[in-house]
mmCIF file of C-alpha atoms and ligand atoms in Angstrom:
data_model
loop_
_atom_site.group_PDB
_atom_site.id
_atom_site.type_symbol
_atom_site.label_atom_id
_atom_site.label_comp_id
_atom_site.label_asym_id
_atom_site.label_seq_id
_atom_site.Cartn_x
_atom_site.Cartn_y
_atom_site.Cartn_z
ATOM 1 C CA MET C 237 334.371 216.834 336.784
ATOM 2 C CA LYS C 238 334.011 218.012 340.355
ATOM 3 C CA ILE C 239 331.726 221.028 340.395
ATOM 4 C CA GLY C 240 330.836 223.399 343.246
ATOM 5 C CA ILE C 241 327.631 225.438 342.913
ATOM 6 C CA THR C 242 326.529 228.439 344.939
ATOM 7 C CA CYS C 243 323.153 230.112 344.478
ATOM 8 C CA TYR C 244 320.267 231.514 346.460
ATOM 9 C CA PRO C 245 318.424 228.299 347.340
ATOM 10 C CA THR C 246 314.997 229.934 347.686
ATOM 11 C CA MET C 247 312.141 229.936 345.162
ATOM 12 C CA GLY C 248 313.687 232.282 342.569
ATOM 13 C CA GLY C 249 314.541 231.581 338.949
ATOM 14 C CA SER C 250 318.294 231.762 339.555
ATOM 15 C CA GLY C 251 318.100 229.151 342.333
ATOM 16 C CA ILE C 252 315.941 226.914 340.137
ATOM 17 C CA ILE C 253 318.403 227.095 337.221
ATOM 18 C CA ALA C 254 321.402 226.434 339.488
ATOM 19 C CA THR C 255 319.677 223.437 341.070
ATOM 20 C CA GLU C 256 318.363 221.916 337.842
ATOM 21 C CA LEU C 257 321.766 222.356 336.207
ATOM 22 C CA GLY C 258 323.485 220.692 339.159
ATOM 23 C CA MET C 259 321.069 217.765 338.960
ATOM 24 C CA MET C 260 321.621 217.459 335.192
ATOM 25 C CA MET C 261 325.395 217.447 335.711
ATOM 26 C CA ALA C 262 325.038 214.773 338.399
ATOM 27 C CA GLU C 263 322.932 212.677 336.029
ATOM 28 C CA ARG C 264 325.810 212.925 333.565
ATOM 29 C CA GLY C 265 328.131 211.455 336.171
ATOM 30 C CA HIS C 266 329.867 214.582 337.484
ATOM 31 C CA ASP C 267 330.331 215.140 341.222
ATOM 32 C CA VAL C 268 328.208 218.085 342.281
ATOM 33 C CA HIS C 269 328.556 220.064 345.519
ATOM 34 C CA PHE C 270 325.896 222.619 346.431
ATOM 35 C CA ILE C 271 327.334 225.173 348.854
ATOM 36 C CA THR C 272 324.324 227.199 349.970
ATOM 37 C CA SER C 273 322.631 228.720 352.997
ATOM 38 C CA ASN C 274 319.848 226.121 352.797
ATOM 39 C CA THR C 275 318.852 223.037 350.825
ATOM 40 C CA PRO C 276 317.880 224.259 347.324
ATOM 41 C CA PHE C 277 314.098 223.852 347.193
ATOM 42 C CA ARG C 278 313.993 222.124 343.798
ATOM 43 C CA ILE C 279 316.330 219.296 344.872
ATOM 44 C CA GLN C 280 314.099 216.317 344.154
ATOM 45 C CA PHE C 281 316.250 213.344 344.747
ATOM 46 C CA GLN C 282 319.417 212.376 346.468
ATOM 47 C CA ARG C 283 322.174 210.565 344.699
ATOM 48 C CA PRO C 284 325.684 209.728 345.839
ATOM 49 C CA ASN C 285 327.317 212.247 343.521
ATOM 50 C CA ILE C 286 325.305 215.205 344.894
ATOM 51 C CA THR C 287 326.554 216.609 348.199
ATOM 52 C CA LEU C 288 324.925 219.474 350.079
ATOM 53 C CA HIS C 289 327.111 221.776 352.173
ATOM 54 C CA GLN C 290 325.184 224.168 354.355
ATOM 55 C CA VAL C 291 326.601 227.562 355.223
ATOM 56 C CA ASP C 292 325.752 228.426 358.825
ATOM 57 C CA VAL C 293 326.322 232.058 359.650
ATOM 58 C CA ASN C 294 326.999 232.557 363.339
ATOM 59 C CA GLN C 295 325.795 235.645 365.157
ATOM 60 C CA TYR C 296 328.320 237.362 367.427
ATOM 61 C CA ALA C 297 327.630 240.444 369.490
ATOM 62 C CA VAL C 298 330.862 241.897 368.125
ATOM 63 C CA PHE C 299 329.413 242.039 364.581
ATOM 64 C CA GLN C 300 326.771 244.571 363.719
ATOM 65 C CA TYR C 301 325.801 242.401 360.680
ATOM 66 C CA PRO C 302 326.121 238.612 360.279
ATOM 67 C CA PRO C 303 329.182 237.892 358.064
ATOM 68 C CA TYR C 304 327.396 235.754 355.386
ATOM 69 C CA ASP C 305 329.865 236.507 352.578
ATOM 70 C CA ILE C 306 332.982 235.632 354.583
ATOM 71 C CA THR C 307 331.406 232.515 356.068
ATOM 72 C CA LEU C 308 330.322 231.409 352.587
ATOM 73 C CA ALA C 309 333.800 232.013 351.127
ATOM 74 C CA THR C 310 335.372 230.030 353.970
ATOM 75 C CA LYS C 311 332.940 227.154 353.411
ATOM 76 C CA ILE C 312 333.567 227.150 349.649
ATOM 77 C CA ALA C 313 337.347 227.096 350.296
ATOM 78 C CA GLU C 314 336.891 224.113 352.613
ATOM 79 C CA VAL C 315 334.894 222.261 349.932
ATOM 80 C CA ILE C 316 337.459 223.166 347.219
ATOM 81 C CA ASN C 317 340.210 221.547 349.285
ATOM 82 C CA ASN C 318 338.299 218.631 350.783
ATOM 83 C CA TYR C 319 336.835 217.524 347.449
ATOM 84 C CA ASP C 320 339.494 218.840 345.063
ATOM 85 C CA LEU C 321 336.953 220.829 343.020
ATOM 86 C CA ASP C 322 337.731 221.637 339.371
ATOM 87 C CA VAL C 323 335.068 224.281 338.773
ATOM 88 C CA LEU C 324 332.969 226.659 340.845
ATOM 89 C CA HIS C 325 329.729 227.848 339.269
ATOM 90 C CA MET C 326 328.576 230.995 341.020
ATOM 91 C CA HIS C 327 325.082 232.321 340.355
ATOM 92 C CA TYR C 328 325.002 236.122 340.748
ATOM 93 C CA ALA C 329 328.017 238.432 340.540
ATOM 94 C CA VAL C 330 327.418 239.793 344.017
ATOM 95 C CA PRO C 331 327.949 238.390 346.439
ATOM 96 C CA HIS C 332 328.515 234.899 345.028
ATOM 97 C CA ALA C 333 331.173 235.493 342.332
ATOM 98 C CA ILE C 334 333.144 237.596 344.800
ATOM 99 C CA CYS C 335 332.808 234.897 347.479
ATOM 100 C CA GLY C 336 334.099 232.372 344.928
ATOM 101 C CA ILE C 337 337.119 234.535 344.124
ATOM 102 C CA LEU C 338 337.883 234.985 347.818
ATOM 103 C CA ALA C 339 337.395 231.238 348.402
ATOM 104 C CA ARG C 340 339.897 230.447 345.629
ATOM 105 C CA GLN C 341 342.453 232.659 347.374
ATOM 106 C CA ILE C 342 341.743 231.156 350.781
ATOM 107 C CA ALA C 343 342.034 227.616 349.359
ATOM 108 C CA ARG C 344 345.173 228.535 347.366
ATOM 109 C CA LYS C 345 344.014 226.322 344.537
ATOM 110 C CA ASP C 346 343.503 227.233 340.891
ATOM 111 C CA VAL C 347 339.858 226.240 340.738
ATOM 112 C CA LYS C 348 338.075 227.716 337.690
ATOM 113 C CA ILE C 349 335.189 230.105 338.277
ATOM 114 C CA VAL C 350 332.118 230.365 336.059
ATOM 115 C CA THR C 351 329.732 233.167 336.977
ATOM 116 C CA THR C 352 326.197 233.438 335.661
ATOM 117 C CA LEU C 353 324.463 236.813 335.628
ATOM 118 C CA HIS C 354 320.734 236.422 336.239
ATOM 119 C CA GLY C 355 319.456 239.968 336.080
ATOM 120 C CA THR C 356 318.926 241.715 339.368
ATOM 121 C CA ASP C 357 322.685 241.747 340.010
ATOM 122 C CA ILE C 358 322.957 244.056 336.988
ATOM 123 C CA THR C 359 319.555 245.631 336.364
ATOM 124 C CA VAL C 360 319.075 246.729 339.982
ATOM 125 C CA LEU C 361 322.355 246.411 341.920
ATOM 126 C CA GLY C 362 324.458 247.559 338.953
ATOM 127 C CA TYR C 363 322.960 251.041 339.276
ATOM 128 C CA ASP C 364 324.000 251.234 342.935
ATOM 129 C CA SER C 365 327.305 253.087 343.158
ATOM 130 C CA THR C 366 328.107 251.320 346.442
ATOM 131 C CA LEU C 367 328.175 247.951 344.629
ATOM 132 C CA ARG C 368 329.051 248.723 341.004
ATOM 133 C CA GLU C 369 332.834 248.309 341.308
ATOM 134 C CA ALA C 370 332.412 245.078 343.264
ATOM 135 C CA ILE C 371 330.156 243.677 340.520
ATOM 136 C CA LYS C 372 332.746 244.675 337.894
ATOM 137 C CA PHE C 373 335.452 242.956 339.929
ATOM 138 C CA GLY C 374 333.351 239.798 340.299
ATOM 139 C CA ILE C 375 332.806 239.679 336.530
ATOM 140 C CA GLU C 376 336.378 240.459 335.512
ATOM 141 C CA GLU C 377 337.975 238.007 337.947
ATOM 142 C CA SER C 378 335.725 235.094 336.935
ATOM 143 C CA ASP C 379 337.191 232.809 334.286
ATOM 144 C CA VAL C 380 333.988 232.640 332.272
ATOM 145 C CA VAL C 381 330.896 234.797 332.618
ATOM 146 C CA THR C 382 327.533 233.802 331.193
ATOM 147 C CA SER C 383 324.315 235.747 330.941
ATOM 148 C CA VAL C 384 320.794 234.378 330.610
ATOM 149 C CA SER C 385 320.015 236.637 327.621
ATOM 150 C CA ASP C 386 321.665 238.868 325.019
ATOM 151 C CA ALA C 387 319.667 241.776 326.446
ATOM 152 C CA LEU C 388 321.323 241.286 329.836
ATOM 153 C CA ILE C 389 324.771 241.333 328.199
ATOM 154 C CA GLU C 390 323.908 244.656 326.553
ATOM 155 C CA GLU C 391 322.718 246.135 329.850
ATOM 156 C CA THR C 392 325.824 244.832 331.631
ATOM 157 C CA LYS C 393 328.011 246.605 329.059
ATOM 158 C CA GLN C 394 326.071 249.843 329.491
ATOM 159 C CA VAL C 395 325.899 249.803 333.272
ATOM 160 C CA ILE C 396 329.134 248.090 334.324
ATOM 161 C CA ASN C 397 331.290 248.123 331.184
ATOM 162 C CA PRO C 398 333.487 245.212 332.323
ATOM 163 C CA ASN C 399 336.648 244.269 330.507
ATOM 164 C CA LYS C 400 335.335 240.756 329.889
ATOM 165 C CA ASP C 401 333.538 238.800 327.184
ATOM 166 C CA ILE C 402 330.178 237.472 328.321
ATOM 167 C CA VAL C 403 328.370 234.625 326.584
ATOM 168 C CA THR C 404 324.654 233.983 326.531
ATOM 169 C CA VAL C 405 323.462 230.631 327.794
ATOM 170 C CA TYR C 406 319.678 230.626 327.946
ATOM 171 C CA ASN C 407 317.631 229.238 330.804
ATOM 172 C CA PHE C 408 315.910 225.874 330.620
ATOM 173 C CA ILE C 409 313.408 223.872 332.642
ATOM 174 C CA ASN C 410 313.126 220.246 333.609
ATOM 175 C CA GLU C 411 310.806 218.987 330.877
ATOM 176 C CA LYS C 412 309.567 216.157 333.093
ATOM 177 C CA ASP C 413 307.978 218.648 335.511
ATOM 178 C CA PHE C 414 306.159 220.795 332.943
ATOM 179 C CA ALA C 415 304.083 218.886 330.426
ATOM 180 C CA ILE C 416 300.739 219.462 328.766
ATOM 181 C CA SER C 417 298.057 217.751 330.808
ATOM 182 C CA ILE C 418 294.299 218.251 330.706
ATOM 183 C CA ASN C 419 292.623 217.681 334.047
ATOM 184 C CA PRO C 420 289.327 219.565 334.512
ATOM 185 C CA ASP C 421 289.290 218.591 338.215
ATOM 186 C CA ILE C 422 292.030 221.111 339.036
ATOM 187 C CA LYS C 423 289.852 223.922 337.671
ATOM 188 C CA ARG C 424 286.803 222.656 339.552
ATOM 189 C CA ASN C 425 288.804 222.390 342.803
ATOM 190 C CA TYR C 426 289.268 226.147 342.609
ATOM 191 C CA GLY C 427 285.576 226.689 341.891
ATOM 192 C CA ILE C 428 286.186 227.817 338.311
ATOM 193 C CA PRO C 429 283.285 226.884 336.005
ATOM 194 C CA ASP C 430 284.256 224.902 332.877
ATOM 195 C CA ASP C 431 283.167 227.698 330.532
ATOM 196 C CA TYR C 432 285.542 230.238 332.131
ATOM 197 C CA LYS C 433 288.957 230.922 330.637
ATOM 198 C CA VAL C 434 291.923 231.108 333.008
ATOM 199 C CA ILE C 435 294.731 233.672 332.890
ATOM 200 C CA THR C 436 297.768 233.116 335.109
ATOM 201 C CA HIS C 437 300.737 235.064 336.414
ATOM 202 C CA VAL C 438 303.513 233.713 338.649
ATOM 203 C CA SER C 439 306.112 235.908 340.331
ATOM 204 C CA ASN C 440 307.638 237.184 343.541
ATOM 205 C CA PHE C 441 305.370 240.259 343.465
ATOM 206 C CA ARG C 442 308.204 242.762 343.301
ATOM 207 C CA LYS C 443 307.502 246.219 341.875
ATOM 208 C CA VAL C 444 309.387 245.387 338.634
ATOM 209 C CA LYS C 445 306.723 242.772 337.812
ATOM 210 C CA ARG C 446 304.054 245.525 337.397
ATOM 211 C CA ILE C 447 301.214 243.343 338.649
ATOM 212 C CA GLN C 448 298.967 246.412 338.413
ATOM 213 C CA ASP C 449 299.235 246.166 334.609
ATOM 214 C CA ILE C 450 298.093 242.560 334.775
ATOM 215 C CA ILE C 451 295.033 243.519 336.823
ATOM 216 C CA HIS C 452 294.187 246.433 334.511
ATOM 217 C CA THR C 453 294.591 244.178 331.451
ATOM 218 C CA PHE C 454 292.389 241.579 333.131
ATOM 219 C CA LYS C 455 289.631 244.122 333.805
ATOM 220 C CA LYS C 456 289.499 244.950 330.083
ATOM 221 C CA ILE C 457 289.412 241.271 329.060
ATOM 222 C CA ARG C 458 286.770 240.480 331.682
ATOM 223 C CA SER C 459 284.429 243.070 330.212
ATOM 224 C CA GLN C 460 284.137 240.812 327.134
ATOM 225 C CA ILE C 461 284.908 237.235 328.210
ATOM 226 C CA LYS C 462 284.096 234.947 331.125
ATOM 227 C CA VAL C 463 287.512 234.717 332.720
ATOM 228 C CA LYS C 464 289.377 234.245 336.010
ATOM 229 C CA LEU C 465 292.825 235.547 336.927
ATOM 230 C CA LEU C 466 295.149 233.392 339.048
ATOM 231 C CA LEU C 467 297.937 235.328 340.764
ATOM 232 C CA ILE C 468 300.501 232.907 342.154
ATOM 233 C CA GLY C 469 303.324 233.927 344.476
ATOM 234 C CA ASP C 470 303.898 236.399 347.267
ATOM 235 C CA GLY C 471 305.957 239.504 347.814
ATOM 236 C CA PRO C 472 306.006 243.184 348.665
ATOM 237 C CA GLU C 473 303.257 244.265 346.236
ATOM 238 C CA LEU C 474 300.696 241.622 347.178
ATOM 239 C CA SER C 475 298.454 243.539 349.572
ATOM 240 C CA LYS C 476 298.424 246.623 347.321
ATOM 241 C CA MET C 477 297.320 244.402 344.446
ATOM 242 C CA ARG C 478 294.468 242.922 346.481
ATOM 243 C CA GLN C 479 293.268 246.461 347.101
ATOM 244 C CA LEU C 480 293.596 247.340 343.429
ATOM 245 C CA ALA C 481 291.493 244.320 342.399
ATOM 246 C CA LYS C 482 288.795 245.490 344.845
ATOM 247 C CA LYS C 483 289.004 249.086 343.660
ATOM 248 C CA LEU C 484 288.614 248.025 340.021
ATOM 249 C CA GLY C 485 285.614 245.833 340.898
ATOM 250 C CA VAL C 486 287.226 242.579 339.683
ATOM 251 C CA ALA C 487 288.142 241.010 343.047
ATOM 252 C CA GLU C 488 285.580 238.184 342.797
ATOM 253 C CA ASP C 489 287.342 236.887 339.668
ATOM 254 C CA VAL C 490 290.934 237.308 340.887
ATOM 255 C CA LEU C 491 292.314 234.380 342.892
ATOM 256 C CA PHE C 492 295.371 235.140 345.014
ATOM 257 C CA ILE C 493 296.854 231.666 345.328
ATOM 258 C CA GLY C 494 300.012 232.484 347.350
ATOM 259 C CA LYS C 495 303.411 230.802 347.112
ATOM 260 C CA GLN C 496 303.264 227.319 345.601
ATOM 261 C CA GLU C 497 306.033 224.752 345.285
ATOM 262 C CA GLN C 498 304.233 222.894 342.493
ATOM 263 C CA VAL C 499 303.198 225.400 339.864
ATOM 264 C CA ALA C 500 302.661 223.032 336.912
ATOM 265 C CA PRO C 501 298.981 222.207 337.771
ATOM 266 C CA PHE C 502 298.163 225.921 337.618
ATOM 267 C CA TYR C 503 299.751 226.310 334.190
ATOM 268 C CA GLN C 504 297.977 223.158 333.060
ATOM 269 C CA MET C 505 294.567 224.694 333.766
ATOM 270 C CA SER C 506 295.503 228.020 332.139
ATOM 271 C CA ASP C 507 294.626 229.407 328.726
ATOM 272 C CA LEU C 508 296.952 232.392 328.834
ATOM 273 C CA PHE C 509 300.007 233.558 330.809
ATOM 274 C CA LEU C 510 300.835 237.233 331.366
ATOM 275 C CA LEU C 511 304.251 238.694 332.229
ATOM 276 C CA MET C 512 304.111 242.499 332.164
ATOM 277 C CA SER C 513 307.483 243.255 333.864
ATOM 278 C CA GLU C 514 309.470 246.438 333.318
ATOM 279 C CA LYS C 515 312.734 244.526 333.919
ATOM 280 C CA GLU C 516 313.131 240.832 333.172
ATOM 281 C CA SER C 517 316.391 239.306 332.061
ATOM 282 C CA PHE C 518 314.749 236.115 330.786
ATOM 283 C CA GLY C 519 311.446 235.173 332.455
ATOM 284 C CA LEU C 520 311.813 231.519 333.405
ATOM 285 C CA VAL C 521 308.090 231.368 334.231
ATOM 286 C CA LEU C 522 307.374 231.899 330.531
ATOM 287 C CA LEU C 523 309.222 228.696 329.675
ATOM 288 C CA GLU C 524 307.378 226.812 332.418
ATOM 289 C CA ALA C 525 304.022 227.999 331.080
ATOM 290 C CA MET C 526 304.983 227.357 327.456
ATOM 291 C CA TYR C 527 306.051 223.764 328.131
ATOM 292 C CA CYS C 528 302.577 223.251 329.651
ATOM 293 C CA GLY C 529 301.118 224.464 326.331
ATOM 294 C CA VAL C 530 300.097 227.941 327.502
ATOM 295 C CA VAL C 531 300.548 230.807 325.044
ATOM 296 C CA CYS C 532 302.080 233.908 326.681
ATOM 297 C CA ILE C 533 301.874 237.657 326.349
ATOM 298 C CA GLY C 534 304.958 239.461 327.650
ATOM 299 C CA THR C 535 306.459 242.917 327.542
ATOM 300 C CA ARG C 536 309.367 244.023 325.374
ATOM 301 C CA ALA C 537 311.530 244.265 328.505
ATOM 302 C CA GLY C 538 315.002 242.743 328.797
ATOM 303 C CA GLY C 539 315.204 239.205 327.456
ATOM 304 C CA ILE C 540 311.465 238.506 327.185
ATOM 305 C CA GLY C 541 311.682 239.212 323.430
ATOM 306 C CA GLU C 542 314.301 236.451 323.133
ATOM 307 C CA VAL C 543 311.955 233.914 324.712
ATOM 308 C CA ILE C 544 308.723 234.925 322.932
ATOM 309 C CA ARG C 545 308.873 235.474 319.155
ATOM 310 C CA HIS C 546 306.218 238.092 318.530
ATOM 311 C CA ASN C 547 303.197 236.816 316.652
ATOM 312 C CA GLU C 548 304.963 233.506 315.994
ATOM 313 C CA THR C 549 305.258 231.836 319.400
ATOM 314 C CA GLY C 550 303.419 234.349 321.617
ATOM 315 C CA LEU C 551 302.836 238.089 321.755
ATOM 316 C CA LEU C 552 304.770 241.134 322.937
ATOM 317 C CA VAL C 553 303.589 244.549 324.064
ATOM 318 C CA ASP C 554 305.399 247.655 325.267
ATOM 319 C CA VAL C 555 305.808 248.013 329.027
ATOM 320 C CA GLY C 556 302.585 249.481 330.447
ATOM 321 C CA ASP C 557 300.493 248.925 327.287
ATOM 322 C CA THR C 558 297.504 247.217 328.895
ATOM 323 C CA GLU C 559 295.277 248.130 325.947
ATOM 324 C CA ALA C 560 297.378 246.147 323.448
ATOM 325 C CA ALA C 561 297.747 243.282 325.938
ATOM 326 C CA SER C 562 293.975 243.052 326.417
ATOM 327 C CA GLN C 563 293.295 243.168 322.655
ATOM 328 C CA TYR C 564 295.796 240.349 322.055
ATOM 329 C CA ALA C 565 294.383 238.383 324.967
ATOM 330 C CA ILE C 566 290.812 238.675 323.693
ATOM 331 C CA ARG C 567 291.904 237.464 320.248
ATOM 332 C CA LEU C 568 293.826 234.536 321.740
ATOM 333 C CA LEU C 569 290.933 233.516 323.980
ATOM 334 C CA THR C 570 288.268 233.720 321.260
ATOM 335 C CA ASP C 571 290.074 232.643 318.066
ATOM 336 C CA GLU C 572 290.926 228.986 318.595
ATOM 337 C CA GLU C 573 292.666 228.573 315.257
ATOM 338 C CA TYR C 574 294.997 231.508 315.968
ATOM 339 C CA TYR C 575 295.736 230.161 319.471
ATOM 340 C CA LYS C 576 296.515 226.670 318.139
ATOM 341 C CA ASP C 577 298.788 228.078 315.453
ATOM 342 C CA LEU C 578 300.876 230.084 317.954
ATOM 343 C CA GLN C 579 300.878 227.142 320.368
ATOM 344 C CA LEU C 580 302.193 224.749 317.726
ATOM 345 C CA HIS C 581 305.045 227.068 316.719
ATOM 346 C CA MET C 582 305.770 227.809 320.372
ATOM 347 C CA LEU C 583 306.166 224.130 321.276
ATOM 348 C CA VAL C 584 308.479 223.453 318.336
ATOM 349 C CA ASP C 585 310.565 226.562 319.069
ATOM 350 C CA ILE C 586 311.076 226.027 322.800
ATOM 351 C CA LYS C 587 311.993 222.374 322.367
ATOM 352 C CA LYS C 588 314.629 223.423 319.842
ATOM 353 C CA ARG C 589 316.141 226.438 321.610
ATOM 354 C CA PHE C 590 315.701 225.727 325.313
ATOM 355 C CA ALA C 591 315.962 221.934 325.647
ATOM 356 C CA SER C 592 317.595 221.044 328.960
ATOM 357 C CA ALA C 593 320.076 218.668 327.292
ATOM 358 C CA HIS C 594 321.145 221.346 324.820
ATOM 359 C CA ILE C 595 321.677 224.018 327.508
ATOM 360 C CA THR C 596 323.465 221.542 329.807
ATOM 361 C CA ASP C 597 325.784 220.666 326.883
ATOM 362 C CA GLN C 598 326.737 224.337 326.631
ATOM 363 C CA TYR C 599 327.633 224.650 330.314
ATOM 364 C CA GLU C 600 329.419 221.307 330.311
ATOM 365 C CA GLN C 601 331.527 222.398 327.357
ATOM 366 C CA LEU C 602 332.415 225.689 329.082
ATOM 367 C CA TYR C 603 333.530 223.805 332.208
ATOM 368 C CA GLN C 604 335.540 221.280 330.190
ATOM 369 C CA GLU C 605 337.315 223.959 328.121
ATOM 370 C CA LEU C 606 338.328 225.772 331.295
ATOM 371 C CA ILE C 607 339.694 222.610 332.853
ATOM 372 C CA ASP C 608 341.544 221.731 329.649
ATOM 373 C CA GLY C 609 343.011 225.248 329.666
ATOM 374 C CA GLN C 610 341.571 226.287 326.300
HETATM 375 O O1 GMT M 732 312.427 237.284 338.889
HETATM 376 C C1 GMT M 732 312.980 237.480 339.961
HETATM 377 O O2 GMT M 732 312.840 238.535 340.559
HETATM 378 C C2 GMT M 732 313.860 236.402 340.558
HETATM 379 C C3 GMT M 732 315.200 236.424 339.893
HETATM 380 C C4 GMT M 732 316.178 235.486 340.594
HETATM 381 O O3 GMT M 732 317.209 235.972 340.955
HETATM 382 O O4 GMT M 732 315.924 234.316 340.757
HETATM 383 O O5 GMT M 732 315.038 236.005 338.541
HETATM 384 C C5 GMT M 732 316.037 236.399 337.634
HETATM 385 O O6 GMT M 732 316.720 235.222 337.191
HETATM 386 C C6 GMT M 732 315.891 234.293 336.475
HETATM 387 C C7 GMT M 732 316.756 233.083 336.123
HETATM 388 O O7 GMT M 732 317.799 233.423 335.282
HETATM 389 C C8 GMT M 732 315.303 234.963 335.225
HETATM 390 O O8 GMT M 732 314.474 234.058 334.531
HETATM 391 C C9 GMT M 732 314.482 236.186 335.647
HETATM 392 O O9 GMT M 732 314.030 236.850 334.485
HETATM 393 C C10 GMT M 732 315.358 237.128 336.467
HETATM 394 N N1 GMT M 732 314.531 238.221 337.009
HETATM 395 C C11 GMT M 732 314.677 239.490 336.604
HETATM 396 O O10 GMT M 732 315.456 239.844 335.740
HETATM 397 C C12 GMT M 732 313.756 240.479 337.255
#
């Protein structure tokens, strides 16, 4: 198959999924064309059946805003025609699905469009009346629409109510990049004594991630256990969170690590991962941590409850319930048998439900059925 992929190429979960999926498809012998504003950051290797097409948006004094969407659609149309694409896989309903639909019209070719909803396009933009109808259009005009969780499908029905079936295809990670590995040197490099436990969180520090709940939970855990908190990533809430750590008197044990391209070493030195978001369609970081053997506590928000099976493969708390999160954390960090039991079930479960080959099979089958006209 000849597949075109458009995503945000930066360090977000949707870009990671789009890139990993493209690389998996290329490994299976399909021709893959990334049509993006920059080289996707997780592209690790070049092979002849992966082609990168960069979208350069020109600035003209006549435009008040740079015309990214139109330039992207024009570029996609060019790639459809030059490479005779069979399928376009657009990540995000707006703007990408709509750019794909416009590109198909510009190219005048019946290329099939698969759109994947990742979350923010529905859980944030879907509530914006200036975009809602465009999102609905992008969904309804795609040939197949997938969502990264059942919870996101439910929210899409409530918020957008599109006249379209949506199927869940869960996220996955590249297993080769996230494996259990014990290396005490990584901990020592960060000045963390061997007898300290490590709790980690990775995100883009947006408000929806509720980092304040992580810091409050940490304060409660720290009153009973020797522990450090690693906060990895950067974003709008970062400086406020530094101040909060100071205000709560825990700053000396909170390490703000910043944006990191290689996150696996941080998971590998962690004993616990926290994701306390109020909105989260899936939580790809959970999978990354879990594959590195780290048991997670997450909130019952969005699709997190589809990734973590409460009290079987990790633990769930209500959004904002830092008391429950700290109690669970203290048990996990002090009761080794309990930790090992959850960890064992977690590893079996994720390898069964989220294996990259299994998820790639699902997308490949969707593409093939569209091409075969089923
Ligand atoms: O988490 C973010 O804010 C980044 C965002 C993105 O667009 O990359 O992530 C969304 O897509 C990921 C991949 O499907 C999901 O794992 C994240 O849960 C989802 N984020 C939200 O729903 C907030």
